[in-house]
PDB file of C-alpha atoms in Angstrom:
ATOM      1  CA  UNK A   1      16.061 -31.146  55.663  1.00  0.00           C
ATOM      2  CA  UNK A   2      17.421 -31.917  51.941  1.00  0.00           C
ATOM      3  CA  UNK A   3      18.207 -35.517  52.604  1.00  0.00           C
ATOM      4  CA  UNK A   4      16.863 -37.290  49.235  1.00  0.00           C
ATOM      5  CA  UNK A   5      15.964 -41.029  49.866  1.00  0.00           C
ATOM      6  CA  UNK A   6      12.408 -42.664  48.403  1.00  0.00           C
ATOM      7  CA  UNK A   7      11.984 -44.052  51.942  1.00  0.00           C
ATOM      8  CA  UNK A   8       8.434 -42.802  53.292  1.00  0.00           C
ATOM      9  CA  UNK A   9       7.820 -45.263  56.032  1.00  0.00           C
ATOM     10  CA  UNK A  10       8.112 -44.210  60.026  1.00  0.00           C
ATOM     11  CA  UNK A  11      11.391 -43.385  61.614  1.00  0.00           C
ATOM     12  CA  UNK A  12      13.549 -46.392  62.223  1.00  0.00           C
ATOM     13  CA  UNK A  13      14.903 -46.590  65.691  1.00  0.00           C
ATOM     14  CA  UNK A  14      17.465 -49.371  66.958  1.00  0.00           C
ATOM     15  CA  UNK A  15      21.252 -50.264  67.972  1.00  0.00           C
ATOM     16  CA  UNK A  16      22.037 -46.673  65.130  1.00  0.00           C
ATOM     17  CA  UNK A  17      19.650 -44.379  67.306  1.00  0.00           C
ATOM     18  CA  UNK A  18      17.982 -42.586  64.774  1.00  0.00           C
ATOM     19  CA  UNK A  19      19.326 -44.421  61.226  1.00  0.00           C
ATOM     20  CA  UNK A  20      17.687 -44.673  57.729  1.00  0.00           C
ATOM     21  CA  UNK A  21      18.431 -47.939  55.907  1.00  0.00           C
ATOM     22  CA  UNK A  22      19.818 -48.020  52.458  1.00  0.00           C
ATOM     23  CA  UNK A  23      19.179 -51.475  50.744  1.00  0.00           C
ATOM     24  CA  UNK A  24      18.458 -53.215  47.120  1.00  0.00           C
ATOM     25  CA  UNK A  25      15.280 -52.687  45.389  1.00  0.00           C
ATOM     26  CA  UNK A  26      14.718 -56.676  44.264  1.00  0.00           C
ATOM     27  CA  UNK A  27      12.683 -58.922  46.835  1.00  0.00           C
ATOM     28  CA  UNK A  28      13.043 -56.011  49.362  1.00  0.00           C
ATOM     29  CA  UNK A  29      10.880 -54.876  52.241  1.00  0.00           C
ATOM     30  CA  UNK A  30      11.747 -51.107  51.593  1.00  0.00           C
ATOM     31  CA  UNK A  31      12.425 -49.843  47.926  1.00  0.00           C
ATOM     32  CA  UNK A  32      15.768 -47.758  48.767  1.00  0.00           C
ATOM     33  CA  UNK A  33      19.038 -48.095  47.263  1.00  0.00           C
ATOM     34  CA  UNK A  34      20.441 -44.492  48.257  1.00  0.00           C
ATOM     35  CA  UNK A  35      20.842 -41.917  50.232  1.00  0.00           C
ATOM     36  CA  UNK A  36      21.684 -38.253  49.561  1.00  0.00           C
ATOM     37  CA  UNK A  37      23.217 -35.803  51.641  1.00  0.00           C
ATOM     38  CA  UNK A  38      21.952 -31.900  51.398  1.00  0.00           C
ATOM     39  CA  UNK A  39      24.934 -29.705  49.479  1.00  0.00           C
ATOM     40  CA  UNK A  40      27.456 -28.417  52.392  1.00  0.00           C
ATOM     41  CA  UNK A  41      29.395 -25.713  51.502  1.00  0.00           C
ATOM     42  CA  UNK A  42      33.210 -26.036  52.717  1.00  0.00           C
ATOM     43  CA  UNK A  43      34.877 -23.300  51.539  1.00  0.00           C
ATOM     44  CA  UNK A  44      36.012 -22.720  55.276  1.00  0.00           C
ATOM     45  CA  UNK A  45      37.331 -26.409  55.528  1.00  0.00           C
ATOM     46  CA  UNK A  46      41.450 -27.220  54.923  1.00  0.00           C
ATOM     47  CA  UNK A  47      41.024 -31.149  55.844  1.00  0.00           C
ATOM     48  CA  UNK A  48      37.733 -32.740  56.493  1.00  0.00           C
ATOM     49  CA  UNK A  49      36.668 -35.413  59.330  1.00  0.00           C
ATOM     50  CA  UNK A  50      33.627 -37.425  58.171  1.00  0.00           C
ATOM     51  CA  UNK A  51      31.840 -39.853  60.760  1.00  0.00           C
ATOM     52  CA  UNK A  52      29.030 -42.058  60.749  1.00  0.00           C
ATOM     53  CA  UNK A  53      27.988 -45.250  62.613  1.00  0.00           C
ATOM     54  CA  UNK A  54      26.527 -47.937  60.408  1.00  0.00           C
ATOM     55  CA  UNK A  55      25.973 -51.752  59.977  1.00  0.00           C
ATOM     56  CA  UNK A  56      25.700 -53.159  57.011  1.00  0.00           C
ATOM     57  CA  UNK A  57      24.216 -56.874  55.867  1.00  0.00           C
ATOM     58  CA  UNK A  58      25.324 -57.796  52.220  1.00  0.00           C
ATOM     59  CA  UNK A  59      23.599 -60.248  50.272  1.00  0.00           C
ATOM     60  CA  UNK A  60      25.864 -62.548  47.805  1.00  0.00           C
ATOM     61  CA  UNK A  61      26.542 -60.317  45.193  1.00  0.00           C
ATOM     62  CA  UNK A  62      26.050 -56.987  46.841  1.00  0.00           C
ATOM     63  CA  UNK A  63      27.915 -54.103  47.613  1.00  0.00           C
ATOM     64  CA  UNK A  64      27.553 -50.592  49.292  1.00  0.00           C
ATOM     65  CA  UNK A  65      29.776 -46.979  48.681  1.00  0.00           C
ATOM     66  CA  UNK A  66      30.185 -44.199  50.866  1.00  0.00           C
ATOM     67  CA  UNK A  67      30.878 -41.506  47.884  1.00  0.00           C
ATOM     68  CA  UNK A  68      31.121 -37.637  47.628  1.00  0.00           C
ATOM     69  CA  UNK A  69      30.545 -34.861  44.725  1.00  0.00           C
ATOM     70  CA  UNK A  70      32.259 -31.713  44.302  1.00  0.00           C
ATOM     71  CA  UNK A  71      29.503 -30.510  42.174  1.00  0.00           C
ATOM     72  CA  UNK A  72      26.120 -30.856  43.930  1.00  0.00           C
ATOM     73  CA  UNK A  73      25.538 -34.376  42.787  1.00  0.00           C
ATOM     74  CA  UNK A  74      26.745 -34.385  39.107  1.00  0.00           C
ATOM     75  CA  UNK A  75      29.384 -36.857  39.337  1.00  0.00           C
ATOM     76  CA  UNK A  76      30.979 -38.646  42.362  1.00  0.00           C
ATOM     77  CA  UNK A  77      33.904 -39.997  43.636  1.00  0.00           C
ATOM     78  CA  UNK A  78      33.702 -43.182  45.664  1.00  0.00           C
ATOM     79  CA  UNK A  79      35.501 -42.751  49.124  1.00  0.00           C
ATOM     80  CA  UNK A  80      35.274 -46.591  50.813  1.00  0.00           C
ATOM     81  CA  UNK A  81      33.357 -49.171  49.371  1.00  0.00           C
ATOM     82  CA  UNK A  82      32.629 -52.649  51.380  1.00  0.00           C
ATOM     83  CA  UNK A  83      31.822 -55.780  49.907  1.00  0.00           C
ATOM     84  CA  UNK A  84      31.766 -57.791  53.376  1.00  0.00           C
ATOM     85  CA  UNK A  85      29.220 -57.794  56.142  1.00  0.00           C
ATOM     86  CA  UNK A  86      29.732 -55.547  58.823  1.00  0.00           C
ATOM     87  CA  UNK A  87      28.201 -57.470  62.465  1.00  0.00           C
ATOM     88  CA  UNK A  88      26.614 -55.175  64.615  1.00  0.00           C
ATOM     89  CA  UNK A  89      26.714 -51.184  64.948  1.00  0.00           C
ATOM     90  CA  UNK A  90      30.539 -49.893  64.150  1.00  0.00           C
ATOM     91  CA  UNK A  91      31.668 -45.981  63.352  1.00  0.00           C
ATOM     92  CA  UNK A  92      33.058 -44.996  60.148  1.00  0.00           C
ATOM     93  CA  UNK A  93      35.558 -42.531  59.910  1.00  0.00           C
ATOM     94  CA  UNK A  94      37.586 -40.812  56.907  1.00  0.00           C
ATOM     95  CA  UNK A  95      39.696 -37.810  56.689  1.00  0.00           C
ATOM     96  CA  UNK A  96      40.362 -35.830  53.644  1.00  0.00           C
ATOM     97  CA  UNK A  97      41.558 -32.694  51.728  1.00  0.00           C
ATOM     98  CA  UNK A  98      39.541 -33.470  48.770  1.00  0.00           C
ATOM     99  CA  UNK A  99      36.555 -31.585  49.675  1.00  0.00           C
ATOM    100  CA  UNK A 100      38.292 -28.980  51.146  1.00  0.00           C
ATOM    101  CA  UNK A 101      37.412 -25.919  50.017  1.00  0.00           C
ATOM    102  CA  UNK A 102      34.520 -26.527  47.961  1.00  0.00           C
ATOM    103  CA  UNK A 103      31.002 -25.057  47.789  1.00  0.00           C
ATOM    104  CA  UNK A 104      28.189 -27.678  46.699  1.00  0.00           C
ATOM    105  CA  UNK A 105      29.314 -31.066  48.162  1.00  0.00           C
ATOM    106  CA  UNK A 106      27.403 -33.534  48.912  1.00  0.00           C
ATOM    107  CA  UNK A 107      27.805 -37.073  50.600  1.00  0.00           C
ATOM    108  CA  UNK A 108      25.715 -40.646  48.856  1.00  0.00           C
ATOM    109  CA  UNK A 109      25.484 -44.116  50.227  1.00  0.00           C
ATOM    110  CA  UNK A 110      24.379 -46.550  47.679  1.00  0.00           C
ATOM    111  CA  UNK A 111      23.605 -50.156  48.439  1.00  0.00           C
ATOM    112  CA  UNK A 112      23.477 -52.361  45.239  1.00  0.00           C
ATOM    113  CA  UNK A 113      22.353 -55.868  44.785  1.00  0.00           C
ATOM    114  CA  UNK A 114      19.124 -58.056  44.931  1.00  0.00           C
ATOM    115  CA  UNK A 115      17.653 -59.778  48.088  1.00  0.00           C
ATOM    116  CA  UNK A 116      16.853 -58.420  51.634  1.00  0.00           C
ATOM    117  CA  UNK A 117      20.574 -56.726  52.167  1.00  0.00           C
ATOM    118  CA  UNK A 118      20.736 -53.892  53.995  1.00  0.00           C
ATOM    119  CA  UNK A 119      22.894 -50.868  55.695  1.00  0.00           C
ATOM    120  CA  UNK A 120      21.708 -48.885  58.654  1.00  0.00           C
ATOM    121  CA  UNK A 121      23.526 -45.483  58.877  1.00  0.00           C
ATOM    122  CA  UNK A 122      23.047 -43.227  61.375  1.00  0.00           C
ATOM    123  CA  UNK A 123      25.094 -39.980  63.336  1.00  0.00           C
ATOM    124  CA  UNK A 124      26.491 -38.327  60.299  1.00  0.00           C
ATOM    125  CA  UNK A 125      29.327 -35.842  61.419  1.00  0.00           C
ATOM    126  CA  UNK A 126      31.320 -33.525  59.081  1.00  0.00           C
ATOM    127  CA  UNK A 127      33.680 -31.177  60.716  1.00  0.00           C
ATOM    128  CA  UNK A 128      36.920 -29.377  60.570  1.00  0.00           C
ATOM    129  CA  UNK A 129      39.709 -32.060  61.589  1.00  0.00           C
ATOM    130  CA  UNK A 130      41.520 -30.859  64.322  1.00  0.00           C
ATOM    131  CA  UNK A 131      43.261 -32.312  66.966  1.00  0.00           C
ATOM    132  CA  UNK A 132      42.063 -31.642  71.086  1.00  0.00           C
ATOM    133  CA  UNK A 133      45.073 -31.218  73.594  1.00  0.00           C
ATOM    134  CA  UNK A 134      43.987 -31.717  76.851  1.00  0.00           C
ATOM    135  CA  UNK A 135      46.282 -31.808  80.237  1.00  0.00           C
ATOM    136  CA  UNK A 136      45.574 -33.207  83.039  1.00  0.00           C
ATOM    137  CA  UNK A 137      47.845 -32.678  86.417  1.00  0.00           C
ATOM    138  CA  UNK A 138      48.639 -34.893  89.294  1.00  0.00           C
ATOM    139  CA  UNK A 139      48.183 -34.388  91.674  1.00  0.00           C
ATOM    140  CA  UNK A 140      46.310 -31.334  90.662  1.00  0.00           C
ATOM    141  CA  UNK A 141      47.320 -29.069  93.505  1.00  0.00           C
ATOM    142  CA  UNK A 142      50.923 -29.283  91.971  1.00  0.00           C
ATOM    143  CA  UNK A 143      51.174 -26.300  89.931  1.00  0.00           C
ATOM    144  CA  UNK A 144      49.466 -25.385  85.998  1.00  0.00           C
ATOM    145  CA  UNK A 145      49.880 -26.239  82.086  1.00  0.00           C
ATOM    146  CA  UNK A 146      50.108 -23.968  79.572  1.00  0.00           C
ATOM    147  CA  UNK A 147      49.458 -24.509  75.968  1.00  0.00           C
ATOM    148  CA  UNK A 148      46.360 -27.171  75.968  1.00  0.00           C
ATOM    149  CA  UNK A 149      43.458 -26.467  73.503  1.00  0.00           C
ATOM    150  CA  UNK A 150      42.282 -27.229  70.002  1.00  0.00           C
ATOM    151  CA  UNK A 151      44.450 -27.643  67.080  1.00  0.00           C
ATOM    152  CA  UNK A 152      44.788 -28.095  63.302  1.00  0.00           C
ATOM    153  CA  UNK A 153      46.622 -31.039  62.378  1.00  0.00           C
ATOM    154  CA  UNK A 154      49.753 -30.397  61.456  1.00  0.00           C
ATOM    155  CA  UNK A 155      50.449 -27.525  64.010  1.00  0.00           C
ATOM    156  CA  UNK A 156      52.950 -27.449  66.410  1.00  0.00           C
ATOM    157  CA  UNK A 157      51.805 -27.419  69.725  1.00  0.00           C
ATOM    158  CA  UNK A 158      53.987 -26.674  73.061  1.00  0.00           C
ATOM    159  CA  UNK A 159      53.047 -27.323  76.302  1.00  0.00           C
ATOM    160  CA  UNK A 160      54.884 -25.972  79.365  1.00  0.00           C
ATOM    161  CA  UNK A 161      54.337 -26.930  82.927  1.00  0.00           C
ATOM    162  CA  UNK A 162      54.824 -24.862  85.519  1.00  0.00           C
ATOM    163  CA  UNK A 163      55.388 -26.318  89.272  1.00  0.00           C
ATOM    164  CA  UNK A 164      54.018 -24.904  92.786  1.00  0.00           C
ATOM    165  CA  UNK A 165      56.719 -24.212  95.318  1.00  0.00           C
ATOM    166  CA  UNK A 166      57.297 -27.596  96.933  1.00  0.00           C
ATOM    167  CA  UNK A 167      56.382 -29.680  94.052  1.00  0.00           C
ATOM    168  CA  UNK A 168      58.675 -31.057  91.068  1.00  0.00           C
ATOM    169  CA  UNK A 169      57.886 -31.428  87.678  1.00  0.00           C
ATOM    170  CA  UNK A 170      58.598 -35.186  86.598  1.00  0.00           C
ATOM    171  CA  UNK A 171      56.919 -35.863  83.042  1.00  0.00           C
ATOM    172  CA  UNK A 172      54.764 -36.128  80.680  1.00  0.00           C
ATOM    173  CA  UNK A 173      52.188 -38.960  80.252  1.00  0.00           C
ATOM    174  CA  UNK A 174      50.148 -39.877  77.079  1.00  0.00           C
ATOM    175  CA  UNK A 175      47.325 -42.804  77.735  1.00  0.00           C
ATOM    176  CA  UNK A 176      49.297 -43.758  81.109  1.00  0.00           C
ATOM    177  CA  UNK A 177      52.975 -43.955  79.376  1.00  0.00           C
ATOM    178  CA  UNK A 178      55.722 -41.550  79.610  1.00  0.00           C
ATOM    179  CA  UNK A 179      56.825 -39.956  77.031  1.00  0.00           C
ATOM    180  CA  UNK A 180      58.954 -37.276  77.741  1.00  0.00           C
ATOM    181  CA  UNK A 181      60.310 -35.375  80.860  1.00  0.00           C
ATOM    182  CA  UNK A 182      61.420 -32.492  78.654  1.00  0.00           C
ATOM    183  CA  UNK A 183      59.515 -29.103  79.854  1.00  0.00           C
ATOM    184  CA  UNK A 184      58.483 -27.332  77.867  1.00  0.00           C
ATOM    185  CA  UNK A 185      57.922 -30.743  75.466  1.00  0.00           C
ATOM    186  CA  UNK A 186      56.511 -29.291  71.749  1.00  0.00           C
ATOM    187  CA  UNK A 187      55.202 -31.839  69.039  1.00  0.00           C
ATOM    188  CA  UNK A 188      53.565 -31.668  65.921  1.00  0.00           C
TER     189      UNK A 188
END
């Protein structure tokens, strides 16, 4: 659905799921060396959250780039390059203001090099980067939270907990570690 790659073979399935590889043209078994995104329009977009998982398997000499355009292809702008194997599946992820904003972007993994190189990517992601607030209480018949939900970054967020007769607020907990027993605690 306006991916551009010469690929033609059968869907590859493995460790990616459902991944397309992008390797060198010289001595290889497929004849790709990039792959092209469809254009995305962003003009809704303030900051940008890009995903993908990938493995990648450089010959001597090679190197792949993860690289966007602002103007349906034209030119580009490299984002992350690697010249270094990655082993085994691993997720990608870069945020950004640059495309922000724009109308005709689209997204190009290259792979350059000779031999039988290659990089698997697979569960491409583009979305508005925003930050989820979620609360949890324990024991949860102890009262409510207010304030949880889905945020921009950069906005400030304030949660307030509110205690059932018999019951004491104590504090608040991030990844099993206090840190704060200020109610209501805001942050940023």
């Amino acid at each position: 659905y306006g991916w551009q790659t010469s690929y033609t073979g059968p869907s590859l399935i493995g460790p990616l799921e459902d991944y397309i590889f992008v390797q060198s043209n010289e001595d290889s078994e497929f004849s790709v060396n990039q792959l092209i995104s469809p254009v995305f329009d962003l003009r809704a977009y303030r900051e940008l959250r890009i995903r993908f998982r990938h493995s990648l398997s450089l010959m001597p000499g090679s190197a792949a780039d993860f690289s966007c355009s602002l103007d349906s292809g034209i030119t580009w702008i490299s984002l992350k390059s690697w010249n270094e194997n990655i082993a085994g599946a691993e997720d990608f992820q870069h945020i950004t203001k640059l495309m922000a904003g724009a109308e005709k972007v689209r997204f190009r993994w290259t792979y350059e090099g000779s031999g039988k190189g290659h990089w698997a990517i697979g569960a491409f992601q583009l979305m508005e980067n925003v930050n989820l607030v979620e609360t949890i209480i324990s024991p949860n018949l102890g009262g409510r939270v207010t304030g949880s939900g889905t945020f921009e970054t950069g906005t400030e967020v304030s949660l307030q907990a509110f205690s059932r007769p018999g019951w004491q607020f104590l504090h608040w907990e991030n990844e099993g570690k206090t840190i704060s027993q200020e109610n209501p605690l805001q942050f940023t």
